[in-house]
Coordinates of C-alpha atoms (C1' of nucleotides) in Angstrom, one line a residue:
Chain A
M1 CA -21.7 -106.3 35.0
E2 CA -23.5 -108.3 37.6
K3 CA -27.0 -109.6 37.1
S4 CA -28.5 -107.3 39.8
E5 CA -26.9 -104.2 38.2
I6 CA -28.3 -105.2 34.7
V7 CA -31.7 -105.5 36.2
G8 CA -31.3 -101.9 37.6
V9 CA -30.3 -100.7 34.1
L10 CA -33.3 -102.3 32.5
E11 CA -35.6 -100.8 35.0
E12 CA -34.1 -97.4 34.4
I13 CA -34.5 -97.7 30.7
S14 CA -38.2 -98.4 31.3
E15 CA -38.5 -95.3 33.4
L16 CA -36.7 -93.2 30.8
L17 CA -38.9 -94.5 28.0
E18 CA -42.0 -93.8 30.1
L19 CA -40.9 -90.1 30.5
K20 CA -40.3 -89.9 26.7
G21 CA -43.9 -91.0 26.2
E22 CA -42.8 -94.2 24.4
N23 CA -45.2 -97.1 23.6
P24 CA -46.4 -98.3 27.1
F25 CA -46.1 -101.9 26.0
K26 CA -42.5 -101.4 25.2
V27 CA -42.0 -99.8 28.6
R28 CA -43.6 -102.9 30.2
A29 CA -41.4 -105.2 28.1
Y30 CA -38.3 -103.7 29.8
Q31 CA -40.0 -104.1 33.2
S32 CA -40.9 -107.7 32.6
G33 CA -37.5 -108.4 31.1
A34 CA -35.9 -107.0 34.2
R35 CA -38.1 -109.2 36.3
A36 CA -37.5 -112.3 34.2
L37 CA -33.7 -111.8 34.6
E38 CA -34.0 -111.2 38.3
S39 CA -35.8 -114.5 38.8
L40 CA -33.1 -116.4 36.9
E41 CA -31.7 -119.0 39.3
E42 CA -28.7 -120.0 37.2
D43 CA -25.5 -118.3 36.7
L44 CA -26.1 -115.5 34.0
G45 CA -22.7 -116.1 32.3
T46 CA -23.5 -119.8 31.8
V47 CA -26.9 -119.0 30.4
I48 CA -25.4 -116.5 27.9
E49 CA -22.7 -118.9 26.9
D50 CA -25.1 -121.7 26.2
K51 CA -27.2 -119.3 24.2
R52 CA -30.3 -120.0 26.4
L53 CA -31.0 -116.4 27.4
G54 CA -33.5 -116.0 24.6
Q55 CA -35.5 -119.1 25.8
I56 CA -36.5 -117.2 29.0
K57 CA -40.1 -115.9 28.8
G58 CA -40.0 -112.1 28.7
I59 CA -36.5 -111.9 27.1
G60 CA -36.5 -111.6 23.3
K61 CA -34.0 -110.9 20.6
A62 CA -33.4 -107.2 21.6
L63 CA -33.0 -107.9 25.3
V64 CA -30.7 -110.8 24.7
E65 CA -28.3 -108.4 22.9
K66 CA -28.6 -105.7 25.5
I67 CA -28.1 -107.9 28.5
T68 CA -25.2 -109.7 26.8
S69 CA -23.5 -106.4 26.0
L70 CA -24.0 -105.2 29.6
H71 CA -22.9 -108.4 31.1
E72 CA -19.7 -108.7 28.9
T73 CA -18.7 -105.0 28.5
G74 CA -20.6 -103.2 31.3
K75 CA -21.7 -100.8 28.5
L76 CA -24.7 -100.2 26.4
A77 CA -24.8 -97.4 23.8
Y78 CA -28.6 -97.4 23.7
Y79 CA -28.8 -96.7 27.4
D80 CA -26.3 -93.9 27.3
E81 CA -28.0 -92.1 24.5
L82 CA -31.4 -92.5 26.3
K83 CA -30.0 -91.1 29.6
A84 CA -28.4 -88.2 27.8
S85 CA -31.8 -87.2 26.1
V86 CA -33.6 -86.8 29.5
P87 CA -32.5 -84.3 32.1
E88 CA -31.7 -86.0 35.3
S89 CA -33.8 -83.6 37.3
M90 CA -36.8 -84.7 35.4
I91 CA -36.6 -88.3 36.8
E92 CA -37.1 -86.8 40.2
L93 CA -40.5 -85.5 39.2
L94 CA -41.7 -89.1 39.2
T95 CA -41.4 -89.1 43.1
I96 CA -44.2 -86.4 43.4
P97 CA -47.5 -88.0 44.1
N98 CA -50.2 -87.8 41.5
L99 CA -47.5 -87.1 38.8
G100 CA -46.8 -89.8 36.4
P101 CA -45.0 -90.0 33.0
K102 CA -47.9 -88.6 30.9
K103 CA -48.4 -85.5 32.9
I104 CA -44.7 -85.0 33.2
K105 CA -44.3 -85.2 29.5
K106 CA -47.1 -82.7 28.9
L107 CA -45.6 -80.3 31.5
H108 CA -42.2 -80.6 29.8
D109 CA -43.6 -80.2 26.3
E110 CA -45.9 -77.3 27.0
L111 CA -44.2 -75.4 29.8
G112 CA -40.6 -76.6 29.6
I113 CA -40.8 -78.0 33.1
D114 CA -37.8 -80.3 33.8
S115 CA -37.3 -80.2 37.6
I116 CA -39.2 -80.0 40.8
D117 CA -38.1 -76.3 41.1
S118 CA -39.5 -75.3 37.7
L119 CA -42.6 -77.2 38.5
K120 CA -43.1 -75.4 41.8
A121 CA -42.6 -72.0 40.0
A122 CA -45.1 -72.9 37.3
C123 CA -47.7 -74.0 39.9
E124 CA -47.3 -70.8 41.9
A125 CA -47.7 -68.7 38.8
G126 CA -51.0 -70.6 38.1
K127 CA -49.7 -71.9 34.7
V128 CA -50.3 -75.5 35.4
A129 CA -54.1 -75.1 36.1
D130 CA -54.5 -73.7 32.6
L131 CA -53.2 -76.8 30.9
A132 CA -55.7 -79.0 29.3
G133 CA -56.3 -82.1 31.5
F134 CA -55.0 -80.2 34.5
G135 CA -57.0 -78.0 36.9
A136 CA -56.9 -76.0 40.0
K137 CA -57.2 -79.1 42.2
T138 CA -54.3 -80.8 40.5
E139 CA -52.1 -77.7 40.8
S140 CA -52.7 -77.4 44.5
K141 CA -52.2 -81.2 44.9
L142 CA -48.8 -80.9 43.2
L143 CA -47.8 -77.9 45.4
T144 CA -48.8 -80.0 48.5
G145 CA -46.8 -82.9 47.3
I146 CA -43.7 -80.7 46.8
A147 CA -44.1 -79.1 50.3
N148 CA -44.5 -82.6 51.9
R149 CA -41.4 -83.7 50.1
V150 CA -39.4 -80.9 51.6
A151 CA -40.8 -81.6 55.1
Y152 CA -40.1 -85.3 54.8
Q153 CA -36.6 -84.6 53.6
A154 CA -35.9 -83.0 56.9
R155 CA -36.2 -86.4 58.6
H156 CA -34.7 -89.7 57.8
H157 CA -35.7 -93.3 58.4
W158 CA -34.1 -94.8 61.6
W159 CA -32.4 -97.5 59.5
T160 CA -30.8 -95.1 57.1
A161 CA -29.6 -92.9 60.0
A162 CA -28.3 -95.9 61.9
T163 CA -26.4 -97.2 58.9
V164 CA -24.6 -93.8 58.8
A165 CA -24.1 -93.5 62.6
E166 CA -22.9 -96.9 63.6
P167 CA -19.5 -96.9 61.8
I168 CA -18.9 -93.3 63.1
V169 CA -19.4 -94.4 66.7
E170 CA -17.1 -97.3 66.2
A171 CA -14.5 -95.2 64.6
L172 CA -14.8 -92.6 67.4
R173 CA -14.1 -95.2 70.0
E174 CA -11.0 -96.3 68.1
L175 CA -9.5 -92.7 68.4
P176 CA -6.7 -92.6 71.0
E177 CA -8.1 -89.4 72.6
V178 CA -11.6 -90.8 73.1
D179 CA -12.6 -92.5 76.4
R180 CA -16.2 -93.2 75.5
A181 CA -18.5 -92.5 72.6
E182 CA -22.3 -93.0 71.9
A183 CA -24.9 -91.8 69.5
A184 CA -27.7 -90.1 71.5
G185 CA -31.0 -88.5 70.4
S186 CA -34.0 -90.1 68.7
L187 CA -31.6 -92.5 67.1
R188 CA -30.7 -94.0 70.4
R189 CA -34.4 -93.9 71.5
K190 CA -35.0 -96.0 68.2
R191 CA -37.6 -93.6 67.0
E192 CA -39.1 -94.5 63.6
T193 CA -37.6 -91.5 62.0
V194 CA -34.6 -89.3 63.0
G195 CA -34.0 -85.6 62.6
D196 CA -30.3 -85.5 63.1
L197 CA -27.5 -87.4 64.6
D198 CA -26.0 -86.5 68.0
F199 CA -22.7 -88.0 69.1
I200 CA -21.5 -87.6 72.6
V201 CA -17.8 -88.2 73.3
A202 CA -15.8 -88.3 76.5
S203 CA -12.3 -86.9 76.0
K204 CA -9.8 -84.6 77.7
T205 CA -8.4 -83.4 74.4
P206 CA -11.3 -82.5 72.2
K207 CA -9.5 -80.8 69.3
P208 CA -8.2 -83.8 67.4
V209 CA -11.6 -85.4 67.8
M210 CA -13.3 -82.3 66.4
D211 CA -10.9 -82.2 63.5
W212 CA -11.4 -85.8 62.7
F213 CA -15.1 -85.4 62.7
V214 CA -15.4 -82.5 60.3
G215 CA -13.0 -84.3 58.0
L216 CA -15.2 -87.4 57.7
E217 CA -15.8 -88.9 54.3
G218 CA -19.2 -87.8 52.9
V219 CA -19.3 -84.5 54.8
E220 CA -20.7 -81.9 52.4
E221 CA -20.7 -78.9 54.7
V222 CA -19.3 -78.0 58.0
T223 CA -21.8 -75.7 59.8
A224 CA -19.9 -75.4 63.1
H225 CA -16.4 -76.3 64.2
G226 CA -15.8 -75.2 67.8
Q227 CA -14.0 -76.3 70.9
T228 CA -16.6 -78.7 72.2
K229 CA -19.2 -78.8 69.5
S230 CA -19.1 -79.4 65.7
S231 CA -21.9 -79.8 63.2
V232 CA -21.7 -81.2 59.7
R233 CA -24.1 -82.1 56.9
F234 CA -23.6 -85.2 55.0
Q235 CA -24.5 -85.9 51.4
G236 CA -28.1 -86.8 51.3
G237 CA -29.0 -84.0 53.8
L238 CA -28.5 -85.9 57.1
Q239 CA -27.1 -83.5 59.8
A240 CA -24.8 -84.6 62.6
D241 CA -23.6 -82.8 65.9
L242 CA -20.7 -83.9 67.9
R243 CA -20.2 -82.9 71.5
V244 CA -17.1 -83.6 73.4
V245 CA -17.3 -83.4 77.3
P246 CA -14.9 -84.2 80.0
P247 CA -15.2 -87.9 81.1
E248 CA -16.9 -87.0 84.4
Q249 CA -19.7 -85.3 82.6
F250 CA -20.3 -88.0 80.0
A251 CA -23.2 -89.8 81.7
F252 CA -25.0 -86.5 82.3
A253 CA -24.5 -85.4 78.7
L254 CA -25.6 -88.7 77.3
L255 CA -28.8 -88.6 79.4
H256 CA -29.5 -85.1 78.4
F257 CA -29.0 -85.4 74.7
T258 CA -30.8 -88.8 74.5
G259 CA -34.1 -87.2 75.6
S260 CA -36.8 -87.1 75.0
K261 CA -37.3 -83.5 76.0
E262 CA -40.4 -84.5 78.0
H263 CA -38.5 -87.3 79.7
N264 CA -35.8 -84.8 80.7
V265 CA -38.4 -82.3 82.0
H266 CA -39.8 -85.1 84.3
M267 CA -36.2 -86.0 85.5
R268 CA -35.4 -82.4 86.3
Q269 CA -38.6 -81.9 88.2
R270 CA -37.8 -85.0 90.2
A271 CA -34.3 -83.6 90.9
L272 CA -35.8 -80.3 92.1
E273 CA -38.1 -82.1 94.5
R274 CA -35.0 -83.5 96.1
G275 CA -33.2 -80.2 96.3
W276 CA -31.0 -80.6 93.2
S277 CA -30.8 -79.2 89.7
L278 CA -30.2 -81.7 86.9
S279 CA -28.5 -80.6 83.6
E280 CA -26.2 -82.0 81.0
W281 CA -23.3 -80.8 83.2
G282 CA -24.2 -82.7 86.3
L283 CA -26.5 -82.9 89.3
F284 CA -26.0 -79.9 91.6
D285 CA -27.4 -78.3 94.7
K286 CA -30.2 -76.3 93.3
D287 CA -29.1 -73.1 95.1
T288 CA -25.7 -73.0 93.4
K289 CA -25.2 -70.9 90.3
A290 CA -24.0 -72.3 87.0
D291 CA -21.3 -69.7 86.8
D292 CA -19.9 -70.6 90.3
P293 CA -16.4 -72.0 89.5
D294 CA -16.5 -74.1 92.7
R295 CA -19.8 -75.8 91.9
Q296 CA -19.5 -79.6 92.2
S297 CA -21.9 -82.3 91.1
V298 CA -23.7 -84.0 93.9
I299 CA -22.7 -87.4 92.5
Q300 CA -19.9 -88.8 90.4
A301 CA -22.0 -90.7 87.7
E302 CA -20.1 -93.5 85.9
S303 CA -23.2 -94.3 84.0
E304 CA -26.8 -93.1 83.4
A305 CA -27.9 -95.8 85.8
D306 CA -26.1 -94.0 88.6
I307 CA -28.2 -90.8 87.9
Y308 CA -31.4 -92.8 87.8
A309 CA -30.5 -94.5 91.1
K310 CA -29.7 -91.2 92.8
L311 CA -33.2 -90.1 91.8
G312 CA -34.7 -93.3 93.3
L313 CA -35.3 -94.9 89.9
K314 CA -34.4 -98.1 88.0
F315 CA -32.4 -97.5 84.9
V316 CA -34.8 -96.6 82.0
P317 CA -33.8 -98.2 78.7
P318 CA -33.5 -95.4 76.0
E319 CA -36.3 -96.8 73.9
L320 CA -38.7 -96.1 76.8
R321 CA -37.8 -92.5 77.4
E322 CA -40.9 -91.0 75.8
D323 CA -42.7 -89.7 78.9
R324 CA -45.3 -92.4 78.8
D325 CA -45.2 -93.2 82.6
E326 CA -41.9 -95.0 82.4
I327 CA -40.7 -92.9 85.3
A328 CA -43.6 -94.1 87.5
V329 CA -42.8 -97.7 86.6
A330 CA -39.0 -97.2 87.3
E331 CA -39.9 -95.8 90.7
K332 CA -42.1 -98.8 91.6
G333 CA -39.7 -101.5 90.5
D334 CA -38.3 -103.2 87.5
F335 CA -39.3 -103.2 83.9
P336 CA -40.4 -106.5 82.4
K337 CA -37.9 -108.3 80.2
F338 CA -38.5 -106.8 76.8
L339 CA -37.9 -108.4 73.5
E340 CA -34.3 -108.8 72.4
I341 CA -32.9 -109.5 68.9
E342 CA -31.8 -113.0 69.9
D343 CA -35.3 -114.0 70.9
I344 CA -36.4 -114.1 67.3
K345 CA -36.3 -117.7 66.1
G346 CA -37.6 -117.1 62.5
V347 CA -39.7 -114.8 60.4
F348 CA -42.9 -114.9 58.5
H349 CA -44.1 -112.5 55.6
N350 CA -41.3 -112.7 53.1
H351 CA -41.4 -112.4 49.3
T352 CA -39.4 -114.2 46.6
T353 CA -39.1 -113.6 42.8
A354 CA -42.4 -115.5 42.4
S355 CA -44.1 -112.1 43.1
D356 CA -42.2 -108.9 43.7
G357 CA -39.2 -110.1 45.6
H358 CA -35.7 -109.9 44.3
N359 CA -34.3 -113.2 45.4
T360 CA -35.4 -116.8 44.7
L361 CA -36.8 -119.1 47.3
E362 CA -33.5 -121.0 47.7
E363 CA -31.5 -117.7 48.1
M364 CA -34.0 -116.6 50.8
V365 CA -33.7 -119.9 52.7
T366 CA -30.0 -119.8 52.5
A367 CA -29.9 -116.2 53.9
A368 CA -32.4 -117.2 56.7
Q369 CA -30.3 -120.1 57.7
E370 CA -27.2 -117.9 57.8
L371 CA -29.1 -115.6 60.2
G372 CA -29.6 -118.6 62.4
F373 CA -33.3 -118.8 61.8
E374 CA -35.1 -122.2 62.6
Y375 CA -37.8 -121.3 60.1
L376 CA -38.7 -119.1 57.3
G377 CA -42.3 -118.1 56.2
I378 CA -42.8 -117.3 52.5
A379 CA -45.8 -115.1 51.8
D380 CA -45.9 -113.9 48.2
H381 CA -48.6 -111.6 47.0
S382 CA -51.9 -112.9 45.7
K383 CA -53.4 -112.3 42.2
A384 CA -55.2 -109.1 43.0
S385 CA -51.9 -107.5 43.6
F386 CA -51.5 -107.5 39.9
Q387 CA -48.8 -104.8 40.0
A388 CA -46.7 -106.9 42.3
N389 CA -46.9 -110.0 40.0
G390 CA -49.3 -111.8 42.6
L391 CA -49.7 -115.5 42.3
D392 CA -52.9 -117.1 41.0
E393 CA -54.2 -120.4 42.4
E394 CA -52.1 -122.4 40.0
R395 CA -48.8 -120.7 40.6
L396 CA -49.5 -120.8 44.3
A397 CA -50.0 -124.6 44.2
A398 CA -46.8 -125.0 42.4
Q399 CA -45.1 -122.9 45.0
I400 CA -46.5 -124.9 47.9
E401 CA -45.2 -128.1 46.0
K402 CA -41.8 -126.6 45.6
I403 CA -41.6 -125.6 49.3
S404 CA -42.7 -129.1 50.3
E405 CA -40.0 -130.7 48.1
L406 CA -37.4 -128.3 49.5
N407 CA -38.2 -129.2 53.0
A408 CA -38.2 -132.9 52.2
S409 CA -34.9 -132.6 50.4
G410 CA -33.0 -132.1 53.7
K411 CA -31.0 -129.5 52.0
F412 CA -31.6 -126.8 54.7
T413 CA -32.0 -127.1 58.4
C414 CA -34.2 -124.0 58.2
H415 CA -37.8 -125.1 57.8
V416 CA -39.9 -123.3 55.2
F417 CA -43.6 -122.5 55.8
A418 CA -45.7 -122.0 52.8
G419 CA -48.0 -119.0 53.1
S420 CA -49.5 -116.2 51.1
E421 CA -49.9 -112.5 51.6
V422 CA -53.4 -112.5 50.4
D423 CA -55.1 -109.3 49.4
I424 CA -58.1 -108.1 51.4
L425 CA -60.5 -107.0 48.8
K426 CA -62.6 -103.8 48.9
D427 CA -65.5 -105.6 50.7
G428 CA -63.3 -107.5 53.1
S429 CA -63.4 -110.8 51.3
L430 CA -60.1 -112.4 50.4
D431 CA -58.4 -112.9 47.1
F432 CA -58.4 -116.7 47.5
A433 CA -61.2 -119.0 48.2
D434 CA -61.3 -120.8 51.7
D435 CA -60.1 -124.2 50.2
V436 CA -57.1 -122.5 48.7
L437 CA -56.3 -120.8 52.0
A438 CA -56.7 -124.1 53.8
S439 CA -54.0 -125.6 51.6
L440 CA -51.4 -123.1 53.1
D441 CA -49.4 -123.4 56.4
Y442 CA -50.4 -119.9 57.3
V443 CA -52.0 -116.7 55.8
V444 CA -51.1 -113.0 56.0
A445 CA -54.0 -110.8 55.0
S446 CA -53.2 -107.3 53.8
V447 CA -54.9 -104.2 52.3
H448 CA -53.1 -103.0 49.1
N449 CA -55.8 -101.0 47.3
S450 CA -58.9 -98.9 47.7
L451 CA -57.0 -97.0 50.4
T452 CA -59.4 -94.1 50.5
L453 CA -62.4 -95.8 52.0
S454 CA -64.1 -94.1 54.9
E455 CA -62.9 -95.1 58.4
E456 CA -66.0 -97.1 59.0
E457 CA -65.8 -99.0 55.7
M458 CA -62.1 -99.7 56.1
T459 CA -62.6 -100.9 59.7
K460 CA -65.4 -103.2 58.6
R461 CA -63.4 -104.5 55.7
I462 CA -60.4 -105.4 57.8
I463 CA -62.4 -106.9 60.6
R464 CA -64.1 -109.1 58.1
A465 CA -60.8 -110.5 56.9
I466 CA -59.7 -111.0 60.6
E467 CA -62.9 -113.1 61.1
N468 CA -61.9 -115.5 58.3
E469 CA -60.7 -118.6 60.1
H470 CA -57.8 -119.2 57.8
V471 CA -56.2 -115.8 58.4
T472 CA -53.2 -116.2 60.7
M473 CA -52.2 -112.7 60.8
L474 CA -53.1 -109.2 59.6
G475 CA -50.4 -107.5 57.5
H476 CA -49.3 -103.7 57.8
M477 CA -52.5 -102.6 59.5
T478 CA -52.5 -98.9 58.6
G479 CA -50.6 -99.0 55.2
R480 CA -48.4 -96.0 56.2
L481 CA -45.2 -95.5 54.4
L482 CA -42.9 -93.4 56.7
L483 CA -41.9 -90.0 55.2
K484 CA -43.9 -90.8 52.1
R485 CA -47.6 -91.7 52.7
E486 CA -49.8 -91.2 55.7
A487 CA -51.9 -94.1 57.1
Y488 CA -55.3 -94.7 55.7
A489 CA -58.3 -94.1 57.9
V490 CA -59.1 -97.1 60.1
N491 CA -60.3 -97.5 63.7
I492 CA -57.2 -99.1 65.3
P493 CA -58.7 -100.0 68.7
K494 CA -61.6 -101.7 67.1
V495 CA -59.4 -103.8 64.8
I496 CA -57.2 -104.7 67.8
D497 CA -60.3 -105.9 69.7
A498 CA -61.5 -107.9 66.7
A499 CA -58.1 -109.5 66.4
I500 CA -58.0 -110.5 70.1
A501 CA -61.6 -111.9 69.9
N502 CA -60.8 -114.0 66.8
D503 CA -57.3 -115.2 67.9
T504 CA -55.8 -113.5 64.9
I505 CA -52.3 -112.1 65.1
I506 CA -51.5 -108.5 64.2
E507 CA -48.1 -108.2 62.6
L508 CA -45.6 -105.7 63.6
N509 CA -44.3 -105.0 60.1
A510 CA -40.6 -104.4 60.7
N511 CA -39.7 -102.8 57.4
P512 CA -38.1 -99.4 58.4
W513 CA -40.4 -97.7 55.9
R514 CA -43.5 -99.1 57.6
L515 CA -43.0 -100.1 61.3
D516 CA -46.8 -100.7 61.1
L517 CA -48.7 -101.0 63.5
D518 CA -47.2 -97.9 65.2
W519 CA -45.3 -98.6 68.5
R520 CA -47.6 -96.3 70.5
Y521 CA -50.5 -98.8 70.3
W522 CA -48.7 -102.0 71.3
R523 CA -48.4 -101.6 75.0
Q524 CA -52.1 -101.5 75.6
A525 CA -52.8 -104.0 72.9
V526 CA -50.5 -106.8 74.3
E527 CA -51.8 -106.1 77.8
K528 CA -55.3 -106.9 76.4
G529 CA -54.0 -110.1 75.1
L530 CA -53.0 -109.4 71.5
L531 CA -50.3 -111.7 69.9
T532 CA -47.9 -110.2 67.4
S533 CA -45.3 -111.4 64.9
I534 CA -42.2 -109.3 64.0
N535 CA -42.3 -109.5 60.3
P536 CA -39.5 -108.0 58.1
D537 CA -41.6 -108.0 54.9
A538 CA -38.3 -108.8 53.2
H539 CA -38.2 -108.4 49.4
D540 CA -34.6 -109.6 49.2
T541 CA -32.1 -111.5 51.3
D542 CA -30.8 -108.3 52.9
G543 CA -34.4 -107.5 53.8
L544 CA -34.5 -110.4 56.3
G545 CA -32.2 -108.5 58.6
L546 CA -34.8 -105.7 58.9
F547 CA -36.6 -107.7 61.6
V548 CA -34.1 -105.8 63.9
A549 CA -35.9 -102.5 63.3
G550 CA -39.1 -104.4 64.4
V551 CA -37.5 -105.5 67.6
N552 CA -36.5 -101.9 68.3
V553 CA -40.1 -100.6 68.1
A554 CA -41.4 -103.6 69.9
R555 CA -39.2 -102.6 72.8
K556 CA -40.7 -99.0 72.5
G557 CA -44.1 -100.7 72.6
W558 CA -43.3 -102.6 75.8
I559 CA -43.6 -105.9 73.9
E560 CA -42.2 -109.0 75.7
P561 CA -41.1 -112.2 74.1
K562 CA -44.2 -114.0 75.2
H563 CA -46.3 -111.5 73.1
V564 CA -44.4 -112.5 70.0
L565 CA -45.2 -115.6 67.9
N566 CA -41.9 -115.9 66.2
T567 CA -39.9 -116.1 69.6
R568 CA -41.3 -119.6 69.7
P569 CA -39.2 -122.6 68.5
L570 CA -40.2 -124.5 65.3
A571 CA -42.0 -127.3 67.1
E572 CA -44.3 -124.9 68.9
I573 CA -44.9 -122.9 65.7
K574 CA -46.0 -126.1 64.0
T575 CA -48.4 -126.8 66.8
Y576 CA -49.7 -123.2 66.7
L577 CA -50.4 -123.5 63.0
G578 CA -52.1 -126.9 63.4
L579 CA -49.4 -128.6 61.2
Chain B
dG1 C1' -40.2 -104.9 23.1
dC2 C1' -42.3 -109.8 23.6
dC3 C1' -45.2 -113.3 22.2
dG4 C1' -47.6 -116.5 19.4
dT5 C1' -49.5 -117.9 15.5
dT6 C1' -55.3 -119.3 12.2
dT7 C1' -46.7 -117.2 11.2
dT8 C1' -44.9 -111.7 10.5
dC9 C1' -48.6 -108.4 12.9
dG10 C1' -51.9 -107.4 16.5
dG11 C1' -52.6 -107.9 21.3
dC12 C1' -50.3 -107.4 25.4
dC13 C1' -53.5 -104.9 30.6
dC14 C1' -56.3 -105.4 36.7
dG15 C1' -59.5 -102.3 39.3
dA16 C1' -60.4 -98.3 41.8
dC17 C1' -60.1 -93.4 42.4
dT18 C1' -59.6 -88.6 41.1
dG19 C1' -60.2 -84.8 38.6
dT20 C1' -61.1 -83.5 34.5
dT21 C1' -64.5 -84.0 31.8
dT22 C1' -69.5 -84.8 30.1
dT23 C1' -67.4 -90.0 28.8
dC24 C1' -62.4 -90.4 29.8
dA25 C1' -57.4 -90.1 30.9
dG26 C1' -53.9 -90.5 34.2
dT27 C1' -52.2 -92.3 38.5
dC28 C1' -51.6 -95.8 41.9
dG29 C1' -51.1 -100.2 44.1

DNA sequence: GCCGTTTTCGGCCCGACTGTTTTCAGTCG
């Protein structure tokens, strides 16, 4: 078994032990053992062979045996027995907010609750409020948590949806019957979350395409299988529709099913003003009837651009079709040149195994270089982020030293900047003193705790951090976790103004679970002079690639390359950071 | 389960919030 898989097993063991009400220190021992193993930079096989595994801090006699067994045989009897003793549906209970291992154990022991369904039933029957340590408020919070979970499950993160959709579009294009294929809908508009997938295909022989689609791997249920439209549901709950249209209708169908609905309403109004009626079938004389067999489209549209042109508009990129005056701009002239993936020259705000990342410094730099980045900014957590293994002053100094040696070694062409994601404490002061901050190349300041302050207090707190001269940029401003946790209360326009006044950057956290600050605020903010940085907040080497999701929403926010720090080449960044 | 030692057992572990209590336990980041 590979190192990363073993880390996963150790983490799962710790979860299972927690649910069983085991000694919390034992639980933590498995967590820290997993972390210690993860930060191992050498080859695991070699370390086991040399009998040096036990020398690693956090890995004792018991873990040496278990890790060795997993590495050599892929099996561990202890793990199998533990797994068999806890119902799988019970692990899911840990995903409900305000419900931790202790309460789950109590619910299980006293009421026999072992799943979300049985918890819901018990709450609705009022049985939970009667338990000692629980109450009416807890019961209703749990019910809310369960309800939110259901609502959230109806939508999916863009990244997840795109990962499913992209290979399907490519495969559709490979089919001999298919002329053209695109994914439409909110996925194409690069919305932060996606309800379902819409595939539009141009073909003269729909049937084989339909049959291929409903037979896709991972399809759990076929909810429709017709002549021109089929619907399926994949494992994990994601739904997908496929529409096959004749080639001459493709552009109209793509425009229609890309939306947004509001954008379409505007477009149809515009057509009506010109004596036409626009639909997914074509652009028609408004006085002809849909059931008229001789009805002909006013134009033959090869592409969506042809339709926009006929209506006197420049092509509107899908990301902009949100009915936020994009049609007015398209009427007057061209859009500015928005941010593109290849504009990004490097990324800041990334973690390593020094705090809660899953790859070492060298692994991260290697990956950044493979992506073609000129530079990589490391910003591990600071000490107040105790749960994330935040660095204290001493460990930070050692990391700065290590980075400086790495740069001097000439091993990588990718330059590494030494930074920190320093915690903004409750009163707005920072987790490191100014002289420590001054020793860094740059500083990301983020809120990670006390999320329930009033809007006024939170705003004051964040602005105080922005005003610190050592703070280069503000991290994930609102703290939202898409489909999991709402943003905390904060006066966003006030924070934006303060950032502009203090020449502080506000990051666009590109992690698909955050995409924070929300795209709806950016257009106005950059017009006012705000500078941003597209930050993947990577916790592993794959995470570096998430900057693409940030570029997506940057385009939705009308952000241009000049508004983004990390479109600048290395030399300019050094100047900007005063290095 | 790990660690360290005043060496074989006791300590490991931050700070805030919430809801349940009436001084604290559980959860979260």
